[in-house]
Amino acid sequence: MLQHLLKLILCINVLILPFFHAGTAGAAGNDTLAPEEINGEAAILIDATSGDPLFEKNPDQRLYPASITKIATGIYAIENGNPDDIVTVSKRARYEEGTRVYLAEGEEVTLRKLEYGLLMNSGNDAATAIAEHLAGSVERFSEQLNEYLQEKTGVEDTHFTNAHGLHDPDHYTTASDMAKITQYAMKNPTFREIVGTKTLPWEGEEWNTVIVNHNKMLWRYEGATGVKNGFTDQARNTLVVSAKRGETELIAVTMKAPSSELAYSDVTKLLDFGFAHYETKQVAKAGETFASTTVDQQGRHLQYFAEHDLYVAAPIGETYRKKVTADGQLLLQFSGGTEYRRSLKPKQLPPVQPAASKQTDKQSAPSAGQQAAKYAIFVTWFLLNLFLVFYLYARRNRKRKMMKKWYNHSFLGKN
């Protein structure tokens, strides 16, 4: 009997333990993502809503972007051009090197169509045509684009000399800056629609086809929403991809990857890591007020408010607490040690009445003792007057009686 029981236990262990080990190994393998696991020379993963970085590898290293430059060109064209404008293709645009949508010299195309050709099919000719239409020349367009990016996205290590990303030693950016540019661009519904379009019929003077989005992640990755890939001999393979699951959207960037497939492998690892460990969470609503532990000269706690809705990339399963720092920031501390800070606006407190005015008011307002004294004086005064009235009335009656008695005695002979 005992031997049969031991055999049964052994069989159960043989069947169950492999599944147990496989499950725990998989979970442990996803807990961290080391920089050496990413093939690109630089990479970053951010939460698209909050901008919080979730993974970084050489994020501020200046590198050549290749065609992910077109993310910047695309959002600039969408926000600064009229989509119904008719663009006449120049000779320079017609003979631009690299990937094209085969525009003909003198061909008239809407700006909207060029934006699709730019972002879906990576048309260098479309990029130059857009630049010349919006600024008169590629050189002037580049100057305007750099100013625009600094103003709108706050990039610090980006300098573009053209609209398409063909190699130029002075044409560079960083993984961190590309994430900021993409985060800004993806807030625009038109941009989001274009980079999320998989196929589109294309009819031109020299090319009739169906263009296919060059970003393979739109087919390969669940929830992919955009955005752009690139390649030159100097830049190697660059790739920016966004994906959304539930309320959480992430943006992954890899630069200077050795091959296209290794670039796709990078962003897949980055996105998998992000979705496994983080979720976008709202931590404050626009207008929500927070009290600080700091007090003003009148002893009142300083108050701050959220100018707009505030979000963070929250570690999944962790709790957090809020507090206002001495410099007026909302500090969010998660149970696992992650901390975020969000800027708040100071709230104007109502003016405090000067101390002198308060003293004057106190002096002018009668106290309870003074009220009682006044009441006692009034009662005393009233009783004295009442007594005086009775006294005078009694004295008058007494005098009348005496006069009547004297009159009767003197003139009438009565006693």
Short mmCIF file of C-alpha atoms in Angstrom, two decimals:
data_model
loop_
_atom_site.label_atom_id
_atom_site.label_comp_id
_atom_site.label_asym_id
_atom_site.label_seq_id
_atom_site.Cartn_x
_atom_site.Cartn_y
_atom_site.Cartn_z
CA MET A 1 0.00 0.00 0.00
CA LEU A 2 2.82 2.38 0.94
CA GLN A 3 4.69 1.64 -2.29
CA HIS A 4 1.62 2.48 -4.36
CA LEU A 5 1.21 5.78 -2.48
CA LEU A 6 4.86 6.73 -3.06
CA LYS A 7 4.54 5.95 -6.78
CA LEU A 8 1.42 8.13 -6.98
CA ILE A 9 3.19 11.08 -5.31
CA LEU A 10 6.18 10.64 -7.63
CA CYS A 11 3.94 10.67 -10.71
CA ILE A 12 2.18 13.83 -9.51
CA ASN A 13 5.53 15.57 -8.99
CA VAL A 14 6.74 14.54 -12.43
CA LEU A 15 3.61 15.98 -14.03
CA ILE A 16 3.30 19.22 -12.01
CA LEU A 17 6.88 20.42 -11.38
CA PRO A 18 7.75 21.19 -15.04
CA PHE A 19 4.74 23.48 -15.28
CA PHE A 20 5.63 25.14 -11.99
CA HIS A 21 9.24 25.79 -13.02
CA ALA A 22 8.20 27.05 -16.45
CA GLY A 23 5.75 29.50 -14.90
CA THR A 24 8.17 30.89 -12.36
CA ALA A 25 11.01 31.16 -14.88
CA GLY A 26 8.82 33.14 -17.25
CA ALA A 27 7.71 35.51 -14.51
CA ALA A 28 11.24 36.08 -13.31
CA GLY A 29 12.45 36.70 -16.84
CA ASN A 30 10.00 39.59 -17.34
CA ASP A 31 10.78 41.37 -14.07
CA THR A 32 13.65 43.42 -15.47
CA LEU A 33 15.01 44.51 -18.82
CA ALA A 34 18.76 45.06 -18.97
CA PRO A 35 20.33 47.54 -21.43
CA GLU A 36 22.45 44.76 -22.94
CA GLU A 37 19.25 42.97 -24.02
CA ILE A 38 18.53 45.86 -26.42
CA ASN A 39 20.38 45.69 -29.75
CA GLY A 40 20.16 49.39 -30.58
CA GLU A 41 22.91 51.70 -29.44
CA ALA A 42 20.30 53.90 -27.77
CA ALA A 43 16.72 53.23 -26.71
CA ILE A 44 13.93 54.51 -24.52
CA LEU A 45 10.42 53.52 -23.42
CA ILE A 46 7.99 56.15 -22.13
CA ASP A 47 4.38 56.35 -21.05
CA ALA A 48 2.67 58.26 -23.86
CA THR A 49 0.25 60.09 -21.56
CA SER A 50 2.57 61.21 -18.77
CA GLY A 51 5.92 61.08 -20.56
CA ASP A 52 7.43 59.11 -17.67
CA PRO A 53 10.48 57.09 -18.80
CA LEU A 54 10.19 53.37 -18.02
CA PHE A 55 13.45 52.17 -19.61
CA GLU A 56 16.54 53.97 -20.90
CA LYS A 57 19.73 53.03 -22.72
CA ASN A 58 21.98 55.94 -23.69
CA PRO A 59 18.84 58.13 -24.08
CA ASP A 60 20.77 61.38 -24.58
CA GLN A 61 23.39 60.12 -27.05
CA ARG A 62 23.30 62.08 -30.31
CA LEU A 63 22.72 59.81 -33.28
CA TYR A 64 21.50 60.06 -36.86
CA PRO A 65 17.73 59.52 -37.09
CA ALA A 66 17.25 58.56 -40.77
CA SER A 67 13.55 58.56 -41.74
CA ILE A 68 12.10 58.89 -38.22
CA THR A 69 12.85 62.55 -38.97
CA LYS A 70 9.58 62.42 -40.91
CA ILE A 71 7.65 62.20 -37.62
CA ALA A 72 8.72 65.80 -36.98
CA THR A 73 8.10 66.89 -40.58
CA GLY A 74 4.65 65.28 -40.53
CA ILE A 75 3.36 66.91 -37.35
CA TYR A 76 4.78 70.28 -38.45
CA ALA A 77 2.99 70.05 -41.81
CA ILE A 78 -0.29 69.00 -40.17
CA GLU A 79 -0.25 71.86 -37.68
CA ASN A 80 1.09 74.58 -39.97
CA GLY A 81 -0.35 73.79 -43.38
CA ASN A 82 -3.77 73.61 -45.02
CA PRO A 83 -4.44 69.97 -45.99
CA ASP A 84 -6.37 71.11 -49.08
CA ASP A 85 -3.50 73.22 -50.40
CA ILE A 86 -2.30 72.21 -53.87
CA VAL A 87 1.45 71.57 -53.90
CA THR A 88 3.37 71.77 -57.19
CA VAL A 89 6.25 69.28 -57.20
CA SER A 90 9.63 70.84 -57.98
CA LYS A 91 12.53 69.33 -59.89
CA ARG A 92 14.49 68.99 -56.62
CA ALA A 93 11.64 67.03 -55.04
CA ARG A 94 11.22 64.86 -58.14
CA TYR A 95 14.85 63.73 -58.10
CA GLU A 96 15.26 63.32 -54.31
CA GLU A 97 17.28 60.24 -53.39
CA GLY A 98 16.09 57.18 -51.50
CA THR A 99 12.55 55.98 -50.87
CA ARG A 100 9.96 57.82 -52.95
CA VAL A 101 6.28 57.90 -53.91
CA TYR A 102 7.42 58.73 -57.45
CA LEU A 103 6.09 62.27 -57.77
CA ALA A 104 6.44 63.82 -61.23
CA GLU A 105 8.02 67.22 -61.79
CA GLY A 106 5.20 69.75 -62.06
CA GLU A 107 2.63 67.32 -60.65
CA GLU A 108 -0.03 68.95 -58.47
CA VAL A 109 -0.81 67.09 -55.25
CA THR A 110 -2.75 68.04 -52.12
CA LEU A 111 -0.75 68.57 -48.96
CA ARG A 112 -2.89 65.90 -47.27
CA LYS A 113 -1.87 63.28 -49.85
CA LEU A 114 1.80 64.19 -49.41
CA GLU A 115 1.49 63.71 -45.64
CA TYR A 116 0.25 60.15 -46.21
CA GLY A 117 3.04 59.47 -48.70
CA LEU A 118 5.55 60.91 -46.22
CA LEU A 119 4.51 58.97 -43.13
CA MET A 120 3.23 55.70 -44.62
CA ASN A 121 5.59 55.10 -47.54
CA SER A 122 8.48 57.24 -46.25
CA GLY A 123 8.60 59.32 -49.44
CA ASN A 124 11.68 61.55 -49.49
CA ASP A 125 10.24 63.34 -52.52
CA ALA A 126 7.06 64.04 -50.54
CA ALA A 127 9.17 65.44 -47.67
CA THR A 128 11.01 67.89 -49.93
CA ALA A 129 7.79 68.94 -51.67
CA ILE A 130 6.20 69.66 -48.26
CA ALA A 131 9.24 71.65 -47.08
CA GLU A 132 9.38 73.81 -50.20
CA HIS A 133 5.63 74.46 -50.10
CA LEU A 134 5.56 75.50 -46.44
CA ALA A 135 8.80 77.48 -46.23
CA GLY A 136 10.00 78.17 -49.79
CA SER A 137 13.12 76.03 -49.41
CA VAL A 138 14.35 72.97 -47.54
CA GLU A 139 16.93 75.09 -45.70
CA ARG A 140 14.38 77.60 -44.43
CA PHE A 141 11.98 74.79 -43.54
CA SER A 142 14.68 73.14 -41.40
CA GLU A 143 15.22 76.36 -39.44
CA GLN A 144 11.49 76.69 -38.80
CA LEU A 145 11.21 73.01 -37.88
CA ASN A 146 13.99 73.25 -35.27
CA GLU A 147 12.39 76.31 -33.67
CA TYR A 148 9.00 74.59 -33.69
CA LEU A 149 10.32 71.43 -32.02
CA GLN A 150 12.07 73.35 -29.28
CA GLU A 151 8.94 75.38 -28.56
CA LYS A 152 6.41 72.54 -28.70
CA THR A 153 8.35 69.60 -27.28
CA GLY A 154 11.29 71.04 -25.34
CA VAL A 155 13.96 69.01 -27.16
CA GLU A 156 17.54 69.92 -26.30
CA ASP A 157 19.75 67.72 -28.48
CA THR A 158 18.01 67.79 -31.84
CA HIS A 159 19.09 69.63 -35.00
CA PHE A 160 17.57 68.85 -38.38
CA THR A 161 18.95 70.11 -41.70
CA ASN A 162 16.33 68.53 -43.96
CA ALA A 163 12.78 67.19 -43.94
CA HIS A 164 13.44 63.51 -44.74
CA GLY A 165 16.45 62.30 -42.73
CA LEU A 166 18.93 61.57 -45.51
CA HIS A 167 22.41 61.72 -44.03
CA ASP A 168 23.99 65.01 -43.04
CA PRO A 169 26.66 65.30 -40.29
CA ASP A 170 24.68 68.15 -38.71
CA HIS A 171 21.38 66.26 -38.79
CA TYR A 172 21.00 64.48 -35.45
CA THR A 173 18.74 63.76 -32.48
CA THR A 174 18.53 61.44 -29.44
CA ALA A 175 16.24 58.61 -28.38
CA SER A 176 14.88 60.81 -25.59
CA ASP A 177 14.13 63.72 -27.94
CA MET A 178 12.46 61.41 -30.47
CA ALA A 179 10.20 60.08 -27.72
CA LYS A 180 9.19 63.66 -26.81
CA ILE A 181 8.53 64.56 -30.46
CA THR A 182 6.46 61.42 -30.96
CA GLN A 183 4.52 61.92 -27.73
CA TYR A 184 3.55 65.40 -28.92
CA ALA A 185 2.71 64.24 -32.45
CA MET A 186 0.49 61.37 -31.28
CA LYS A 187 -1.78 63.84 -29.47
CA ASN A 188 -2.86 65.11 -32.89
CA PRO A 189 -5.77 63.01 -34.25
CA THR A 190 -4.80 63.59 -37.90
CA PHE A 191 -1.22 62.46 -37.32
CA ARG A 192 -2.46 59.47 -35.33
CA GLU A 193 -4.82 58.47 -38.12
CA ILE A 194 -2.11 58.63 -40.81
CA VAL A 195 0.55 56.62 -38.94
CA GLY A 196 -2.07 54.02 -38.00
CA THR A 197 -3.22 53.48 -41.62
CA LYS A 198 -1.98 50.17 -42.98
CA THR A 199 -2.72 50.52 -46.72
CA LEU A 200 -3.91 53.28 -49.04
CA PRO A 201 -4.65 53.47 -52.78
CA TRP A 202 -2.20 55.84 -54.51
CA GLU A 203 -2.87 57.43 -57.88
CA GLY A 204 -0.21 59.70 -59.34
CA GLU A 205 1.09 60.77 -62.71
CA GLU A 206 3.97 58.30 -62.56
CA TRP A 207 2.79 55.76 -59.99
CA ASN A 208 -0.52 53.95 -59.45
CA THR A 209 -0.46 51.43 -56.63
CA VAL A 210 -1.57 50.65 -53.10
CA ILE A 211 1.00 51.96 -50.64
CA VAL A 212 1.70 49.83 -47.59
CA ASN A 213 2.80 51.31 -44.27
CA HIS A 214 6.48 50.53 -43.74
CA ASN A 215 5.94 50.05 -39.99
CA LYS A 216 5.56 46.24 -39.70
CA MET A 217 4.54 46.47 -36.04
CA LEU A 218 1.05 47.52 -37.15
CA TRP A 219 0.61 43.87 -38.21
CA ARG A 220 2.89 42.18 -35.71
CA TYR A 221 2.06 43.71 -32.33
CA GLU A 222 -1.25 43.69 -30.49
CA GLY A 223 -2.50 47.24 -29.95
CA ALA A 224 0.11 48.94 -32.18
CA THR A 225 -0.98 52.46 -33.16
CA GLY A 226 2.05 53.81 -35.13
CA VAL A 227 4.59 55.33 -35.93
CA LYS A 228 7.76 55.21 -38.20
CA ASN A 229 10.90 53.34 -39.16
CA GLY A 230 14.11 54.50 -40.86
CA PHE A 231 17.43 53.44 -42.34
CA THR A 232 20.60 54.94 -43.76
CA ASP A 233 24.10 53.49 -43.88
CA GLN A 234 25.23 55.95 -41.18
CA ALA A 235 22.14 55.80 -38.94
CA ARG A 236 21.63 52.05 -39.40
CA ASN A 237 18.13 50.99 -38.34
CA THR A 238 15.94 53.36 -36.37
CA LEU A 239 12.39 52.64 -35.22
CA VAL A 240 9.69 54.38 -33.19
CA VAL A 241 6.56 52.42 -32.27
CA SER A 242 3.50 53.24 -30.18
CA ALA A 243 1.00 50.72 -28.81
CA LYS A 244 -2.08 50.97 -26.62
CA ARG A 245 -3.75 48.42 -24.38
CA GLY A 246 -6.69 49.51 -22.27
CA GLU A 247 -6.01 53.04 -21.03
CA THR A 248 -2.23 52.63 -21.23
CA GLU A 249 -0.28 53.76 -24.30
CA LEU A 250 3.49 53.41 -24.59
CA ILE A 251 6.12 54.75 -27.00
CA ALA A 252 9.29 52.77 -27.72
CA VAL A 253 12.36 54.09 -29.56
CA THR A 254 15.46 52.24 -30.70
CA MET A 255 18.31 53.81 -32.68
CA LYS A 256 21.30 52.41 -34.55
CA ALA A 257 20.18 48.79 -34.39
CA PRO A 258 22.31 46.41 -36.52
CA SER A 259 19.36 45.18 -38.60
CA SER A 260 15.68 45.81 -39.22
CA GLU A 261 14.60 42.63 -37.44
CA LEU A 262 16.75 43.42 -34.42
CA ALA A 263 15.12 46.86 -34.27
CA TYR A 264 11.68 45.21 -34.26
CA SER A 265 12.92 42.82 -31.59
CA ASP A 266 14.02 45.81 -29.47
CA VAL A 267 10.69 47.61 -29.52
CA THR A 268 8.82 44.35 -28.89
CA LYS A 269 10.90 43.72 -25.76
CA LEU A 270 10.41 47.30 -24.62
CA LEU A 271 6.64 47.28 -25.10
CA ASP A 272 6.22 43.84 -23.51
CA PHE A 273 8.19 45.00 -20.50
CA GLY A 274 6.15 48.19 -20.18
CA PHE A 275 2.72 46.57 -20.43
CA ALA A 276 3.75 43.83 -17.96
CA HIS A 277 4.79 46.27 -15.25
CA TYR A 278 3.10 49.66 -15.68
CA GLU A 279 -0.29 51.22 -16.20
CA THR A 280 -1.29 54.82 -16.83
CA LYS A 281 -3.07 56.18 -13.76
CA GLN A 282 -4.75 59.54 -13.14
CA VAL A 283 -3.57 61.01 -9.84
CA ALA A 284 -5.31 64.39 -9.89
CA LYS A 285 -8.14 66.13 -11.70
CA ALA A 286 -7.92 69.63 -13.16
CA GLY A 287 -8.71 72.14 -10.42
CA GLU A 288 -8.14 69.68 -7.54
CA THR A 289 -6.71 71.48 -4.50
CA PHE A 290 -3.91 70.28 -2.22
CA ALA A 291 -2.80 71.74 1.14
CA SER A 292 0.87 72.03 1.99
CA THR A 293 2.44 71.57 5.42
CA THR A 294 4.10 74.98 4.86
CA VAL A 295 2.26 77.92 6.46
CA ASP A 296 2.20 81.61 5.60
CA GLN A 297 2.78 84.56 7.94
CA GLN A 298 -0.79 84.32 9.18
CA GLY A 299 -0.34 80.64 10.07
CA ARG A 300 -2.48 79.36 7.22
CA HIS A 301 -1.46 76.28 5.21
CA LEU A 302 -0.44 77.18 1.65
CA GLN A 303 -2.70 75.68 -1.00
CA TYR A 304 -1.97 74.53 -4.56
CA PHE A 305 -4.11 73.20 -7.39
CA ALA A 306 -3.69 71.02 -10.48
CA GLU A 307 -3.87 73.17 -13.62
CA HIS A 308 -4.90 70.13 -15.70
CA ASP A 309 -5.44 66.38 -15.24
CA LEU A 310 -2.29 64.71 -13.91
CA TYR A 311 -1.15 61.17 -14.81
CA VAL A 312 1.73 58.85 -13.94
CA ALA A 313 3.04 55.50 -15.14
CA ALA A 314 2.08 53.51 -12.04
CA PRO A 315 3.81 50.22 -11.20
CA ILE A 316 1.06 47.61 -11.45
CA GLY A 317 -0.23 46.39 -8.08
CA GLU A 318 1.46 49.07 -5.97
CA THR A 319 -0.24 51.59 -3.70
CA TYR A 320 0.85 55.20 -3.43
CA ARG A 321 0.46 58.29 -1.26
CA LYS A 322 0.45 61.99 -2.12
CA LYS A 323 1.96 64.97 -0.42
CA VAL A 324 2.86 68.53 -1.37
CA THR A 325 6.54 69.46 -1.17
CA ALA A 326 7.87 72.73 0.22
CA ASP A 327 8.36 74.09 -3.32
CA GLY A 328 4.75 73.34 -4.30
CA GLN A 329 5.04 70.05 -6.19
CA LEU A 330 2.80 67.03 -5.84
CA LEU A 331 4.99 64.13 -4.70
CA LEU A 332 3.68 60.62 -5.39
CA GLN A 333 5.43 57.83 -3.51
CA PHE A 334 4.69 54.23 -4.52
CA SER A 335 5.04 51.31 -2.17
CA GLY A 336 7.85 49.80 -4.27
CA GLY A 337 9.97 52.95 -4.02
CA THR A 338 9.06 54.67 -7.30
CA GLU A 339 8.52 58.41 -6.95
CA TYR A 340 7.03 61.00 -9.30
CA ARG A 341 6.70 64.75 -9.01
CA ARG A 342 4.07 66.87 -10.73
CA SER A 343 3.99 70.66 -10.85
CA LEU A 344 1.12 72.47 -9.16
CA LYS A 345 -0.05 76.06 -9.29
CA PRO A 346 -0.26 78.17 -6.10
CA LYS A 347 -3.79 79.02 -5.03
CA GLN A 348 -4.48 82.62 -4.03
CA LEU A 349 -5.73 82.75 -0.44
CA PRO A 350 -8.20 85.50 0.59
CA PRO A 351 -6.55 88.58 2.14
CA VAL A 352 -6.27 88.66 5.92
CA GLN A 353 -7.67 91.74 7.77
CA PRO A 354 -4.83 93.77 9.36
CA ALA A 355 -4.23 93.24 13.07
CA ALA A 356 -4.90 96.95 13.84
CA SER A 357 -8.38 96.72 12.36
CA LYS A 358 -9.07 93.65 14.44
CA GLN A 359 -8.04 95.52 17.59
CA THR A 360 -10.28 98.47 16.69
CA ASP A 361 -13.18 96.10 16.15
CA LYS A 362 -12.56 94.47 19.49
CA GLN A 363 -12.53 97.85 21.22
CA SER A 364 -15.71 99.00 19.52
CA ALA A 365 -17.60 95.79 20.19
CA PRO A 366 -18.97 95.78 23.81
CA SER A 367 -18.03 92.82 25.96
CA ALA A 368 -20.52 90.72 27.98
CA GLY A 369 -19.45 92.47 31.22
CA GLN A 370 -20.05 95.86 29.69
CA GLN A 371 -23.49 94.80 28.51
CA ALA A 372 -24.39 93.55 32.04
CA ALA A 373 -23.19 96.80 33.65
CA LYS A 374 -25.28 98.87 31.23
CA TYR A 375 -28.32 96.72 32.03
CA ALA A 376 -27.81 97.11 35.77
CA ILE A 377 -27.53 100.91 35.45
CA PHE A 378 -30.70 101.02 33.39
CA VAL A 379 -32.64 98.94 35.96
CA THR A 380 -31.37 101.12 38.80
CA TRP A 381 -32.32 104.28 36.94
CA PHE A 382 -35.78 102.91 36.19
CA LEU A 383 -36.42 101.89 39.82
CA LEU A 384 -35.24 105.25 41.12
CA ASN A 385 -37.57 107.06 38.77
CA LEU A 386 -40.43 104.79 39.75
CA PHE A 387 -39.73 105.42 43.41
CA LEU A 388 -39.63 109.17 42.80
CA VAL A 389 -42.99 109.08 41.05
CA PHE A 390 -44.62 107.17 43.92
CA TYR A 391 -42.98 109.44 46.46
CA LEU A 392 -44.22 112.62 44.76
CA TYR A 393 -47.66 111.11 44.31
CA ALA A 394 -47.89 110.12 48.01
CA ARG A 395 -46.61 113.53 49.14
CA ARG A 396 -49.15 115.28 47.00
CA ASN A 397 -52.04 113.18 48.44
CA ARG A 398 -50.84 113.84 51.97
CA LYS A 399 -50.65 117.58 51.34
CA ARG A 400 -54.19 117.62 49.88
CA LYS A 401 -55.55 115.78 52.91
CA MET A 402 -53.91 118.32 55.27
CA MET A 403 -55.31 121.26 53.28
CA LYS A 404 -58.78 119.76 53.30
CA LYS A 405 -58.62 119.22 57.09
CA TRP A 406 -57.48 122.80 57.72
CA TYR A 407 -60.22 124.15 55.49
CA ASN A 408 -62.94 122.21 57.28
CA HIS A 409 -61.66 123.25 60.67
CA SER A 410 -61.20 126.90 59.86
CA PHE A 411 -64.27 127.71 57.82
CA LEU A 412 -66.80 125.03 58.47
CA GLY A 413 -66.12 124.34 62.12
CA LYS A 414 -65.60 120.67 61.56
CA ASN A 415 -63.10 118.63 63.38
#
